mmCIF file of C-alpha atoms in Angstrom:
data_model
loop_
_atom_site.group_PDB
_atom_site.id
_atom_site.type_symbol
_atom_site.label_atom_id
_atom_site.label_comp_id
_atom_site.label_asym_id
_atom_site.label_seq_id
_atom_site.Cartn_x
_atom_site.Cartn_y
_atom_site.Cartn_z
ATOM 1 C CA UNK L 1 -21.780 126.853 -102.155
ATOM 2 C CA UNK L 2 -18.964 124.705 -100.948
ATOM 3 C CA UNK L 3 -18.277 124.962 -97.353
ATOM 4 C CA UNK L 4 -15.098 126.787 -95.855
ATOM 5 C CA UNK L 5 -14.227 129.009 -93.539
ATOM 6 C CA UNK L 6 -15.112 132.183 -92.891
ATOM 7 C CA UNK L 7 -13.370 135.667 -93.584
ATOM 8 C CA UNK L 8 -13.395 136.455 -89.334
ATOM 9 C CA UNK L 9 -14.342 139.719 -91.847
ATOM 10 C CA UNK L 10 -17.389 138.487 -93.317
ATOM 11 C CA UNK L 11 -18.475 136.856 -90.411
ATOM 12 C CA UNK L 12 -19.067 140.628 -87.799
ATOM 13 C CA UNK L 13 -20.873 141.739 -91.401
ATOM 14 C CA UNK L 14 -23.303 138.620 -91.194
ATOM 15 C CA UNK L 15 -24.367 140.079 -88.231
ATOM 16 C CA UNK L 16 -24.709 143.175 -89.318
ATOM 17 C CA UNK L 17 -26.421 142.726 -92.284
ATOM 18 C CA UNK L 18 -28.480 140.744 -90.686
ATOM 19 C CA UNK L 19 -29.520 143.863 -88.186
ATOM 20 C CA UNK L 20 -29.978 145.813 -91.287
ATOM 21 C CA UNK L 21 -32.622 143.644 -93.023
ATOM 22 C CA UNK L 22 -34.738 143.166 -89.493
ATOM 23 C CA UNK L 23 -34.549 146.955 -89.537
ATOM 24 C CA UNK L 24 -35.940 147.756 -92.726
ATOM 25 C CA UNK L 25 -38.693 144.612 -91.891
ATOM 26 C CA UNK L 26 -39.713 146.340 -88.580
ATOM 27 C CA UNK L 27 -40.608 149.988 -90.443
ATOM 28 C CA UNK L 28 -42.233 148.313 -93.037
ATOM 29 C CA UNK L 29 -44.524 146.064 -90.286
ATOM 30 C CA UNK L 30 -44.384 149.458 -88.032
ATOM 31 C CA UNK L 31 -45.832 151.413 -90.750
ATOM 32 C CA UNK L 32 -48.603 149.264 -92.343
ATOM 33 C CA UNK L 33 -49.980 148.638 -89.062
ATOM 34 C CA UNK L 34 -50.512 152.914 -88.775
ATOM 35 C CA UNK L 35 -51.982 153.084 -92.081
ATOM 36 C CA UNK L 36 -55.695 153.287 -90.712
ATOM 37 C CA UNK L 37 -53.919 156.304 -88.354
ATOM 38 C CA UNK L 38 -52.277 157.730 -91.397
ATOM 39 C CA UNK L 39 -55.353 157.725 -93.655
ATOM 40 C CA UNK L 40 -57.516 159.004 -90.595
ATOM 41 C CA UNK L 41 -55.496 162.108 -89.749
ATOM 42 C CA UNK L 42 -55.716 163.400 -93.609
ATOM 43 C CA UNK L 43 -59.687 162.371 -93.833
ATOM 44 C CA UNK L 44 -58.933 159.792 -96.868
ATOM 45 C CA UNK L 45 -61.561 157.298 -98.449
ATOM 46 C CA UNK L 46 -60.370 153.768 -99.448
ATOM 47 C CA UNK L 47 -59.925 154.957 -102.844
ATOM 48 C CA UNK L 48 -57.561 157.882 -102.732
ATOM 49 C CA UNK L 49 -56.427 154.904 -99.579
ATOM 50 C CA UNK L 50 -55.515 152.921 -103.194
ATOM 51 C CA UNK L 51 -53.543 156.037 -104.224
ATOM 52 C CA UNK L 52 -51.620 156.740 -101.672
ATOM 53 C CA UNK L 53 -50.147 153.290 -101.704
ATOM 54 C CA UNK L 54 -49.930 152.951 -105.721
ATOM 55 C CA UNK L 55 -47.196 156.360 -105.221
ATOM 56 C CA UNK L 56 -44.824 153.744 -102.472
ATOM 57 C CA UNK L 57 -44.738 151.005 -105.380
ATOM 58 C CA UNK L 58 -44.388 153.539 -107.654
ATOM 59 C CA UNK L 59 -41.259 154.657 -105.912
ATOM 60 C CA UNK L 60 -40.207 151.827 -105.302
ATOM 61 C CA UNK L 61 -40.355 150.846 -108.649
ATOM 62 C CA UNK L 62 -38.848 154.121 -109.820
ATOM 63 C CA UNK L 63 -35.562 154.048 -107.389
ATOM 64 C CA UNK L 64 -33.973 150.303 -107.704
ATOM 65 C CA UNK L 65 -32.223 151.032 -110.838
ATOM 66 C CA UNK L 66 -31.229 154.259 -109.319
ATOM 67 C CA UNK L 67 -29.950 152.035 -106.267
ATOM 68 C CA UNK L 68 -28.554 149.233 -108.142
ATOM 69 C CA UNK L 69 -25.535 152.043 -109.928
ATOM 70 C CA UNK L 70 -25.010 153.038 -107.144
ATOM 71 C CA UNK L 71 -24.639 150.885 -105.469
ATOM 72 C CA UNK L 72 -22.318 149.120 -107.725
ATOM 73 C CA UNK L 73 -20.823 152.883 -108.368
ATOM 74 C CA UNK L 74 -20.261 153.714 -104.523
ATOM 75 C CA UNK L 75 -19.985 150.552 -102.534
ATOM 76 C CA UNK L 76 -22.888 148.892 -101.389
ATOM 77 C CA UNK L 77 -21.755 149.404 -98.106
ATOM 78 C CA UNK L 78 -21.801 153.297 -98.420
ATOM 79 C CA UNK L 79 -25.389 152.521 -100.013
ATOM 80 C CA UNK L 80 -26.727 151.000 -97.287
ATOM 81 C CA UNK L 81 -26.037 152.857 -95.136
ATOM 82 C CA UNK L 82 -26.487 156.105 -97.050
ATOM 83 C CA UNK L 83 -30.189 154.471 -98.219
ATOM 84 C CA UNK L 84 -30.816 153.431 -94.352
ATOM 85 C CA UNK L 85 -30.790 157.172 -93.351
ATOM 86 C CA UNK L 86 -33.263 158.432 -96.296
ATOM 87 C CA UNK L 87 -35.684 155.998 -95.950
ATOM 88 C CA UNK L 88 -35.770 156.101 -91.637
ATOM 89 C CA UNK L 89 -36.087 159.893 -92.502
ATOM 90 C CA UNK L 90 -39.127 159.695 -94.948
ATOM 91 C CA UNK L 91 -40.903 157.064 -92.294
ATOM 92 C CA UNK L 92 -40.571 159.407 -89.054
ATOM 93 C CA UNK L 93 -41.837 162.207 -91.642
ATOM 94 C CA UNK L 94 -44.600 160.718 -94.065
ATOM 95 C CA UNK L 95 -47.104 160.541 -90.929
ATOM 96 C CA UNK L 96 -46.898 164.407 -90.571
ATOM 97 C CA UNK L 97 -48.724 165.249 -94.172
ATOM 98 C CA UNK L 98 -51.275 167.600 -93.297
ATOM 99 C CA UNK L 99 -52.770 166.994 -97.216
ATOM 100 C CA UNK L 100 -54.062 163.785 -99.009
ATOM 101 C CA UNK L 101 -51.334 165.839 -101.870
ATOM 102 C CA UNK L 102 -48.709 166.329 -99.209
ATOM 103 C CA UNK L 103 -49.379 162.159 -98.180
ATOM 104 C CA UNK L 104 -48.514 160.746 -101.721
ATOM 105 C CA UNK L 105 -46.020 162.664 -102.431
ATOM 106 C CA UNK L 106 -44.815 161.703 -99.287
ATOM 107 C CA UNK L 107 -45.487 157.698 -99.567
ATOM 108 C CA UNK L 108 -44.000 158.843 -102.581
ATOM 109 C CA UNK L 109 -40.138 159.385 -101.221
ATOM 110 C CA UNK L 110 -41.025 156.397 -99.044
ATOM 111 C CA UNK L 111 -41.117 153.547 -101.585
ATOM 112 C CA UNK L 112 -38.686 154.784 -102.985
ATOM 113 C CA UNK L 113 -36.669 155.278 -99.928
ATOM 114 C CA UNK L 114 -37.445 151.404 -99.070
ATOM 115 C CA UNK L 115 -36.588 150.405 -102.930
ATOM 116 C CA UNK L 116 -32.716 151.375 -102.885
ATOM 117 C CA UNK L 117 -32.748 149.976 -99.068
ATOM 118 C CA UNK L 118 -33.823 146.585 -100.519
ATOM 119 C CA UNK L 119 -31.919 146.597 -103.136
ATOM 120 C CA UNK L 120 -28.497 147.914 -101.442
ATOM 121 C CA UNK L 121 -28.663 145.894 -99.002
ATOM 122 C CA UNK L 122 -29.603 142.366 -100.433
ATOM 123 C CA UNK L 123 -26.509 143.394 -103.089
ATOM 124 C CA UNK L 124 -24.054 143.366 -99.253
ATOM 125 C CA UNK L 125 -25.638 140.311 -98.031
ATOM 126 C CA UNK L 126 -24.574 139.154 -101.424
ATOM 127 C CA UNK L 127 -20.674 140.447 -100.980
ATOM 128 C CA UNK L 128 -21.112 138.754 -97.088
ATOM 129 C CA UNK L 129 -22.259 136.082 -98.195
ATOM 130 C CA UNK L 130 -19.708 135.630 -100.937
ATOM 131 C CA UNK L 131 -16.854 135.471 -98.229
ATOM 132 C CA UNK L 132 -18.348 133.564 -95.856
ATOM 133 C CA UNK L 133 -18.260 131.122 -98.192
ATOM 134 C CA UNK L 134 -22.026 129.188 -97.428
ATOM 135 C CA UNK L 135 -25.144 129.867 -98.263
ATOM 136 C CA UNK L 136 -27.038 133.337 -95.883
ATOM 137 C CA UNK L 137 -29.131 135.061 -97.826
ATOM 138 C CA UNK L 138 -31.977 132.623 -96.477
ATOM 139 C CA UNK L 139 -31.600 133.490 -93.004
ATOM 140 C CA UNK L 140 -30.859 137.816 -93.883
ATOM 141 C CA UNK L 141 -34.214 137.651 -95.693
ATOM 142 C CA UNK L 142 -36.083 135.572 -92.898
ATOM 143 C CA UNK L 143 -34.488 138.337 -90.877
ATOM 144 C CA UNK L 144 -36.490 140.790 -92.657
ATOM 145 C CA UNK L 145 -39.726 138.529 -92.088
ATOM 146 C CA UNK L 146 -39.340 138.991 -88.634
ATOM 147 C CA UNK L 147 -39.028 142.332 -87.790
ATOM 148 C CA UNK L 148 -42.068 142.748 -90.559
ATOM 149 C CA UNK L 149 -43.934 140.452 -88.222
ATOM 150 C CA UNK L 150 -42.486 142.340 -85.253
ATOM 151 C CA UNK L 151 -42.823 146.026 -86.553
ATOM 152 C CA UNK L 152 -46.861 145.309 -86.864
ATOM 153 C CA UNK L 153 -47.301 143.819 -83.560
ATOM 154 C CA UNK L 154 -45.555 146.737 -82.451
ATOM 155 C CA UNK L 155 -47.770 148.879 -84.079
ATOM 156 C CA UNK L 156 -50.504 146.940 -83.199
ATOM 157 C CA UNK L 157 -50.132 147.904 -78.974
ATOM 158 C CA UNK L 158 -49.500 151.475 -80.346
ATOM 159 C CA UNK L 159 -52.427 151.926 -82.318
ATOM 160 C CA UNK L 160 -54.199 150.292 -78.799
ATOM 161 C CA UNK L 161 -52.675 152.295 -76.479
ATOM 162 C CA UNK L 162 -53.860 155.290 -78.990
ATOM 163 C CA UNK L 163 -49.933 156.478 -79.197
ATOM 164 C CA UNK L 164 -50.220 159.212 -81.451
ATOM 165 C CA UNK L 165 -49.048 158.021 -85.191
ATOM 166 C CA UNK L 166 -46.521 161.079 -85.421
ATOM 167 C CA UNK L 167 -44.844 160.119 -82.647
ATOM 168 C CA UNK L 168 -44.514 156.259 -83.275
ATOM 169 C CA UNK L 169 -43.711 156.777 -86.554
ATOM 170 C CA UNK L 170 -40.299 159.236 -85.772
ATOM 171 C CA UNK L 171 -39.485 157.650 -82.322
ATOM 172 C CA UNK L 172 -39.181 154.046 -84.438
ATOM 173 C CA UNK L 173 -37.361 155.401 -87.231
ATOM 174 C CA UNK L 174 -34.691 157.298 -84.454
ATOM 175 C CA UNK L 175 -33.851 154.231 -82.530
ATOM 176 C CA UNK L 176 -33.968 152.262 -86.238
ATOM 177 C CA UNK L 177 -31.230 154.830 -87.286
ATOM 178 C CA UNK L 178 -29.183 154.895 -84.507
ATOM 179 C CA UNK L 179 -29.057 150.999 -84.552
ATOM 180 C CA UNK L 180 -28.881 150.679 -87.335
ATOM 181 C CA UNK L 181 -26.060 153.144 -88.175
ATOM 182 C CA UNK L 182 -24.337 151.724 -85.693
ATOM 183 C CA UNK L 183 -23.670 147.580 -86.701
ATOM 184 C CA UNK L 184 -23.282 149.031 -90.519
ATOM 185 C CA UNK L 185 -20.105 150.200 -89.229
ATOM 186 C CA UNK L 186 -19.152 146.019 -89.252
ATOM 187 C CA UNK L 187 -19.593 145.984 -92.738
ATOM 188 C CA UNK L 188 -17.429 144.541 -95.296
ATOM 189 C CA UNK L 189 -14.863 147.410 -96.437
ATOM 190 C CA UNK L 190 -16.508 150.080 -99.365
ATOM 191 C CA UNK L 191 -14.856 148.520 -102.090
ATOM 192 C CA UNK L 192 -15.395 145.247 -101.611
ATOM 193 C CA UNK L 193 -17.984 145.388 -104.755
ATOM 194 C CA UNK L 194 -17.516 148.762 -106.092
ATOM 195 C CA UNK L 195 -16.769 148.646 -109.393
ATOM 196 C CA UNK L 196 -13.709 151.124 -111.871
ATOM 197 C CA UNK L 197 -14.772 154.891 -112.502
ATOM 198 C CA UNK L 198 -13.811 154.150 -116.071
ATOM 199 C CA UNK L 199 -16.830 150.955 -115.984
ATOM 200 C CA UNK L 200 -20.606 151.810 -117.091
ATOM 201 C CA UNK L 201 -22.793 151.370 -114.176
ATOM 202 C CA UNK L 202 -25.948 152.306 -116.464
ATOM 203 C CA UNK L 203 -25.503 149.456 -118.419
ATOM 204 C CA UNK L 204 -28.576 146.552 -119.953
ATOM 205 C CA UNK L 205 -28.822 143.739 -118.199
ATOM 206 C CA UNK L 206 -28.039 140.865 -119.177
ATOM 207 C CA UNK L 207 -30.375 138.194 -121.189
ATOM 208 C CA UNK L 208 -29.354 136.206 -118.549
ATOM 209 C CA UNK L 209 -31.686 138.171 -115.785
ATOM 210 C CA UNK L 210 -35.008 137.654 -118.052
ATOM 211 C CA UNK L 211 -35.822 133.561 -116.207
ATOM 212 C CA UNK L 212 -34.272 135.776 -112.867
ATOM 213 C CA UNK L 213 -36.844 137.922 -113.395
ATOM 214 C CA UNK L 214 -39.518 135.660 -114.261
ATOM 215 C CA UNK L 215 -39.507 133.569 -111.134
ATOM 216 C CA UNK L 216 -39.269 136.681 -108.989
ATOM 217 C CA UNK L 217 -41.637 138.389 -110.072
ATOM 218 C CA UNK L 218 -44.093 135.004 -109.742
ATOM 219 C CA UNK L 219 -42.732 133.877 -106.273
ATOM 220 C CA UNK L 220 -43.411 138.497 -104.969
ATOM 221 C CA UNK L 221 -47.298 138.024 -107.178
ATOM 222 C CA UNK L 222 -48.544 135.365 -105.276
ATOM 223 C CA UNK L 223 -46.967 136.919 -101.590
ATOM 224 C CA UNK L 224 -48.834 140.229 -102.980
ATOM 225 C CA UNK L 225 -51.944 138.074 -103.698
ATOM 226 C CA UNK L 226 -51.630 136.105 -100.258
ATOM 227 C CA UNK L 227 -51.325 139.270 -98.518
ATOM 228 C CA UNK L 228 -54.586 140.898 -100.385
ATOM 229 C CA UNK L 229 -56.796 138.674 -101.052
ATOM 230 C CA UNK L 230 -56.608 135.279 -98.222
ATOM 231 C CA UNK L 231 -58.708 136.581 -95.857
ATOM 232 C CA UNK L 232 -61.536 137.746 -98.454
ATOM 233 C CA UNK L 233 -61.615 134.232 -99.323
ATOM 234 C CA UNK L 234 -61.620 132.673 -96.714
ATOM 235 C CA UNK L 235 -64.368 134.809 -94.637
ATOM 236 C CA UNK L 236 -66.461 135.840 -97.846
ATOM 237 C CA UNK L 237 -65.964 132.086 -99.966
ATOM 238 C CA UNK L 238 -65.691 129.578 -97.074
ATOM 239 C CA UNK L 239 -67.898 131.477 -94.466
ATOM 240 C CA UNK L 240 -65.019 131.578 -91.798
ATOM 241 C CA UNK L 241 -65.252 134.409 -89.206
ATOM 242 C CA UNK L 242 -63.857 137.570 -90.010
ATOM 243 C CA UNK L 243 -60.509 136.901 -86.717
ATOM 244 C CA UNK L 244 -60.368 133.405 -88.347
ATOM 245 C CA UNK L 245 -60.214 134.803 -92.294
ATOM 246 C CA UNK L 246 -57.961 137.358 -90.851
ATOM 247 C CA UNK L 247 -55.308 134.234 -89.627
ATOM 248 C CA UNK L 248 -54.765 133.211 -93.710
ATOM 249 C CA UNK L 249 -51.847 134.924 -94.187
ATOM 250 C CA UNK L 250 -50.127 134.628 -90.729
ATOM 251 C CA UNK L 251 -50.252 131.092 -91.321
ATOM 252 C CA UNK L 252 -48.645 131.908 -95.128
ATOM 253 C CA UNK L 253 -46.201 134.792 -93.178
ATOM 254 C CA UNK L 254 -45.005 132.395 -89.759
ATOM 255 C CA UNK L 255 -43.541 129.577 -92.776
ATOM 256 C CA UNK L 256 -42.159 131.674 -94.723
ATOM 257 C CA UNK L 257 -39.759 132.589 -92.151
ATOM 258 C CA UNK L 258 -39.893 128.886 -91.037
ATOM 259 C CA UNK L 259 -39.102 127.896 -94.870
ATOM 260 C CA UNK L 260 -35.699 130.921 -95.151
ATOM 261 C CA UNK L 261 -34.512 129.953 -91.589
ATOM 262 C CA UNK L 262 -34.251 126.227 -92.809
ATOM 263 C CA UNK L 263 -33.340 127.736 -96.398
ATOM 264 C CA UNK L 264 -29.640 128.493 -96.300
ATOM 265 C CA UNK L 265 -29.639 124.206 -94.822
ATOM 266 C CA UNK L 266 -31.635 123.422 -97.364
ATOM 267 C CA UNK L 267 -29.255 125.097 -100.520
ATOM 268 C CA UNK L 268 -26.363 123.946 -99.279
ATOM 269 C CA UNK L 269 -27.175 119.932 -99.092
ATOM 270 C CA UNK L 270 -30.250 119.414 -102.177
ATOM 271 C CA UNK L 271 -28.466 122.802 -103.851
ATOM 272 C CA UNK L 272 -30.595 125.466 -105.484
ATOM 273 C CA UNK L 273 -32.407 124.226 -108.369
ATOM 274 C CA UNK L 274 -33.503 120.872 -106.357
ATOM 275 C CA UNK L 275 -34.995 123.582 -103.677
ATOM 276 C CA UNK L 276 -36.325 125.774 -106.114
ATOM 277 C CA UNK L 277 -38.418 122.681 -107.985
ATOM 278 C CA UNK L 278 -39.383 121.269 -105.022
ATOM 279 C CA UNK L 279 -40.709 124.404 -103.409
ATOM 280 C CA UNK L 280 -42.645 125.183 -106.999
ATOM 281 C CA UNK L 281 -44.036 121.976 -106.779
ATOM 282 C CA UNK L 282 -45.267 122.027 -102.899
ATOM 283 C CA UNK L 283 -46.880 125.711 -103.084
ATOM 284 C CA UNK L 284 -49.197 124.751 -106.459
ATOM 285 C CA UNK L 285 -50.078 121.033 -105.290
ATOM 286 C CA UNK L 286 -50.709 122.090 -101.402
ATOM 287 C CA UNK L 287 -52.956 125.399 -102.601
ATOM 288 C CA UNK L 288 -54.380 123.227 -105.100
ATOM 289 C CA UNK L 289 -55.670 120.639 -102.986
ATOM 290 C CA UNK L 290 -57.060 123.600 -100.746
ATOM 291 C CA UNK L 291 -59.347 124.984 -103.414
ATOM 292 C CA UNK L 292 -60.402 121.604 -104.358
ATOM 293 C CA UNK L 293 -61.547 121.183 -100.210
ATOM 294 C CA UNK L 294 -62.776 124.492 -100.448
ATOM 295 C CA UNK L 295 -62.880 123.454 -96.846
ATOM 296 C CA UNK L 296 -61.234 126.560 -94.711
ATOM 297 C CA UNK L 297 -58.471 123.908 -92.354
ATOM 298 C CA UNK L 298 -57.775 123.000 -96.591
ATOM 299 C CA UNK L 299 -57.134 126.998 -97.111
ATOM 300 C CA UNK L 300 -55.073 127.113 -94.209
ATOM 301 C CA UNK L 301 -52.615 124.462 -95.302
ATOM 302 C CA UNK L 302 -52.871 125.607 -99.012
ATOM 303 C CA UNK L 303 -51.546 128.869 -97.947
ATOM 304 C CA UNK L 304 -48.652 127.258 -95.419
ATOM 305 C CA UNK L 305 -47.353 125.378 -98.333
ATOM 306 C CA UNK L 306 -46.992 128.603 -100.968
ATOM 307 C CA UNK L 307 -45.444 130.441 -97.870
ATOM 308 C CA UNK L 308 -42.995 127.596 -96.807
ATOM 309 C CA UNK L 309 -42.548 126.343 -100.777
ATOM 310 C CA UNK L 310 -41.949 129.357 -102.187
ATOM 311 C CA UNK L 311 -39.979 131.018 -99.257
ATOM 312 C CA UNK L 312 -36.287 130.556 -99.884
ATOM 313 C CA UNK L 313 -37.323 131.607 -103.882
ATOM 314 C CA UNK L 314 -36.332 135.320 -103.676
ATOM 315 C CA UNK L 315 -32.828 134.622 -101.957
ATOM 316 C CA UNK L 316 -32.297 131.903 -103.956
ATOM 317 C CA UNK L 317 -32.696 134.471 -107.635
ATOM 318 C CA UNK L 318 -30.900 137.336 -105.996
ATOM 319 C CA UNK L 319 -27.916 134.324 -105.342
ATOM 320 C CA UNK L 320 -27.934 133.625 -108.629
ATOM 321 C CA UNK L 321 -28.042 137.158 -109.723
ATOM 322 C CA UNK L 322 -25.431 138.548 -108.217
ATOM 323 C CA UNK L 323 -23.729 136.015 -109.916
ATOM 324 C CA UNK L 324 -24.237 136.633 -113.446
ATOM 325 C CA UNK L 325 -21.033 137.576 -115.567
ATOM 326 C CA UNK L 326 -20.487 140.957 -117.226
ATOM 327 C CA UNK L 327 -22.892 142.670 -114.772
ATOM 328 C CA UNK L 328 -22.053 144.615 -111.494
ATOM 329 C CA UNK L 329 -24.223 143.052 -108.803
ATOM 330 C CA UNK L 330 -25.930 145.883 -107.772
ATOM 331 C CA UNK L 331 -27.093 146.450 -111.485
ATOM 332 C CA UNK L 332 -28.286 142.838 -111.818
ATOM 333 C CA UNK L 333 -29.710 142.734 -108.440
ATOM 334 C CA UNK L 334 -31.584 146.314 -109.008
ATOM 335 C CA UNK L 335 -32.844 144.328 -112.927
ATOM 336 C CA UNK L 336 -34.204 141.353 -110.613
ATOM 337 C CA UNK L 337 -35.819 143.437 -107.682
ATOM 338 C CA UNK L 338 -38.042 145.643 -109.844
ATOM 339 C CA UNK L 339 -38.887 142.667 -112.323
ATOM 340 C CA UNK L 340 -39.737 141.023 -108.828
ATOM 341 C CA UNK L 341 -41.572 144.600 -107.401
ATOM 342 C CA UNK L 342 -43.834 144.732 -110.452
ATOM 343 C CA UNK L 343 -45.302 140.842 -109.522
ATOM 344 C CA UNK L 344 -46.151 142.133 -106.345
ATOM 345 C CA UNK L 345 -47.893 145.285 -107.433
ATOM 346 C CA UNK L 346 -49.510 143.566 -110.204
ATOM 347 C CA UNK L 347 -50.810 140.976 -108.244
ATOM 348 C CA UNK L 348 -53.111 142.283 -105.948
ATOM 349 C CA UNK L 349 -55.638 143.680 -108.756
ATOM 350 C CA UNK L 350 -54.891 141.312 -111.113
ATOM 351 C CA UNK L 351 -56.348 138.636 -109.345
ATOM 352 C CA UNK L 352 -59.078 141.181 -108.396
ATOM 353 C CA UNK L 353 -59.948 141.599 -112.014
ATOM 354 C CA UNK L 354 -59.702 137.584 -112.444
ATOM 355 C CA UNK L 355 -62.599 137.055 -109.673
ATOM 356 C CA UNK L 356 -64.766 139.942 -110.816
ATOM 357 C CA UNK L 357 -64.832 137.466 -114.829
ATOM 358 C CA UNK L 358 -64.410 133.942 -113.414
ATOM 359 C CA UNK L 359 -65.338 134.391 -109.617
ATOM 360 C CA UNK L 360 -62.238 134.555 -106.355
ATOM 361 C CA UNK L 361 -62.091 130.397 -106.688
ATOM 362 C CA UNK L 362 -61.361 129.754 -110.135
ATOM 363 C CA UNK L 363 -58.919 132.966 -110.622
ATOM 364 C CA UNK L 364 -57.010 131.831 -107.365
ATOM 365 C CA UNK L 365 -55.828 129.278 -109.448
ATOM 366 C CA UNK L 366 -53.874 131.627 -111.127
ATOM 367 C CA UNK L 367 -50.696 130.988 -108.270
ATOM 368 C CA UNK L 368 -51.310 127.713 -108.300
ATOM 369 C CA UNK L 369 -50.046 127.932 -111.918
ATOM 370 C CA UNK L 370 -47.405 130.676 -110.640
ATOM 371 C CA UNK L 371 -46.213 127.791 -108.595
ATOM 372 C CA UNK L 372 -45.451 125.504 -111.542
ATOM 373 C CA UNK L 373 -43.868 127.469 -113.428
ATOM 374 C CA UNK L 374 -41.694 128.320 -110.664
ATOM 375 C CA UNK L 375 -41.011 124.587 -110.882
ATOM 376 C CA UNK L 376 -40.114 124.394 -114.107
ATOM 377 C CA UNK L 377 -38.171 127.475 -114.252
ATOM 378 C CA UNK L 378 -36.194 125.644 -111.182
ATOM 379 C CA UNK L 379 -32.652 124.633 -113.585
ATOM 380 C CA UNK L 380 -32.506 128.790 -113.615
ATOM 381 C CA UNK L 381 -32.138 128.847 -110.527
ATOM 382 C CA UNK L 382 -28.136 127.821 -110.212
ATOM 383 C CA UNK L 383 -26.089 130.911 -109.612
ATOM 384 C CA UNK L 384 -23.368 130.568 -112.599
ATOM 385 C CA UNK L 385 -19.431 131.288 -112.003
ATOM 386 C CA UNK L 386 -18.790 135.348 -111.864
ATOM 387 C CA UNK L 387 -15.756 136.891 -112.666
ATOM 388 C CA UNK L 388 -14.273 139.182 -109.990
ATOM 389 C CA UNK L 389 -16.192 142.309 -110.588
ATOM 390 C CA UNK L 390 -13.369 144.992 -110.720
ATOM 391 C CA UNK L 391 -12.424 147.553 -107.489
#
C-alpha cells in the first residue's frame, strides 16, 4: 500500500477502531479468566464446560455471515456499534445463568455477539486503512491481543480478590460499553462502505477468497492448538513444572503482540506476500527445531517463533479479503473470518485425536506442516485492486 497523507477523518477513526479492538480483547480476556467461576456457579464438570465452550464457538460461526451481510447493508460503522452493544450485554448476562442449560444458551449468544463484533470491527478497520493511506490493520489486531492480556490479568486479580463474577463481568461490560460508544462516534461516516439498496448482500463468495480462507484457517488452527496444548506438551512430555508450563503460551502471545505492533511497518517495507512467506518459514523452522531438540528452552523458542511468524497473518489476510473485486468488504471478511474461526475450533481436538493415535510430539508436527503451507500460499496474500463499492 502506497503512503499518502492521511485523511483527517481517517486519523480520528484510527484511534477509535483501536479502542474497539482493545475493548473486544479486554472482554474476551476477562471472560476467559473467570470461566472457572462461571462453571462453579452452575456446578458443571469439565465435560459440561466443554459443551459451554462449544456453544460459544458455534454461535460465532453462525453469526459471522449474517454480520458481514449487515455490515455491507448498513455500513460497518452502524453494524460495529450495534454489535458492541449486544456483546457487552451478553458478557454482562452470561454469569447470571442459574443452570447449565441456561448457561449454554447464554454462551451461544455470547459467541454470536463476539463473532459479529469481530467481523464488523475488522470491516471498519479495512475501511479506515483504505482512507488512511498506509497499513494500520496489524496495529488494530495488536490492540486486541494486548487487550486480551489486560483482560485476563484483571480477571485474575478479581478472582484473587474474591470479587463476585457477576459483579466483575457486569462492571467490565458497562465500562466497555460507555467507552466504546463514546469513541466509536469518531468512526467514518455510515455510508463509507455500505452497498446500494439494490445490491445483494447474501452472495456466494468468489473463488478468490478460497486461498485466503485456507491461510486464515491454518493460522488460527495453530493459534488454537498453541493455546490448548503448549502447557500440556511442556508439562507431560518435557517434564516442566506447572508454573513453567503455563508460560509457554505466554511466550507465544507476547511475540504475537510484538509481531503485530511491527507488522504494518514490515508490510509497508517488504510487502504482504514476502512477510507471509517469511513468517510461515520462521514458524515452521522454529517449531521444528523445538520438536527435534525436545527441551523446555527449545519449546519456548519454538512457541515464540510460532507467535512471531504468524502474528501478521490474519491482518494481512483480512486486508486482502477486503480488496477482492466484486464483493463488499464486510461479506468477504465474514467468509474469511468464518473459515479461520473453524480452524481455531478444529485445531485443539484435531491435535488431541492425532495425539491419541501417534503421541503428542508427533501430532504437533502438524503445526510445522501448516507453517510450510502458509509460506507456500503467500503469493495469494497480496491485495488485488478493487473498484469502489457503490454507496
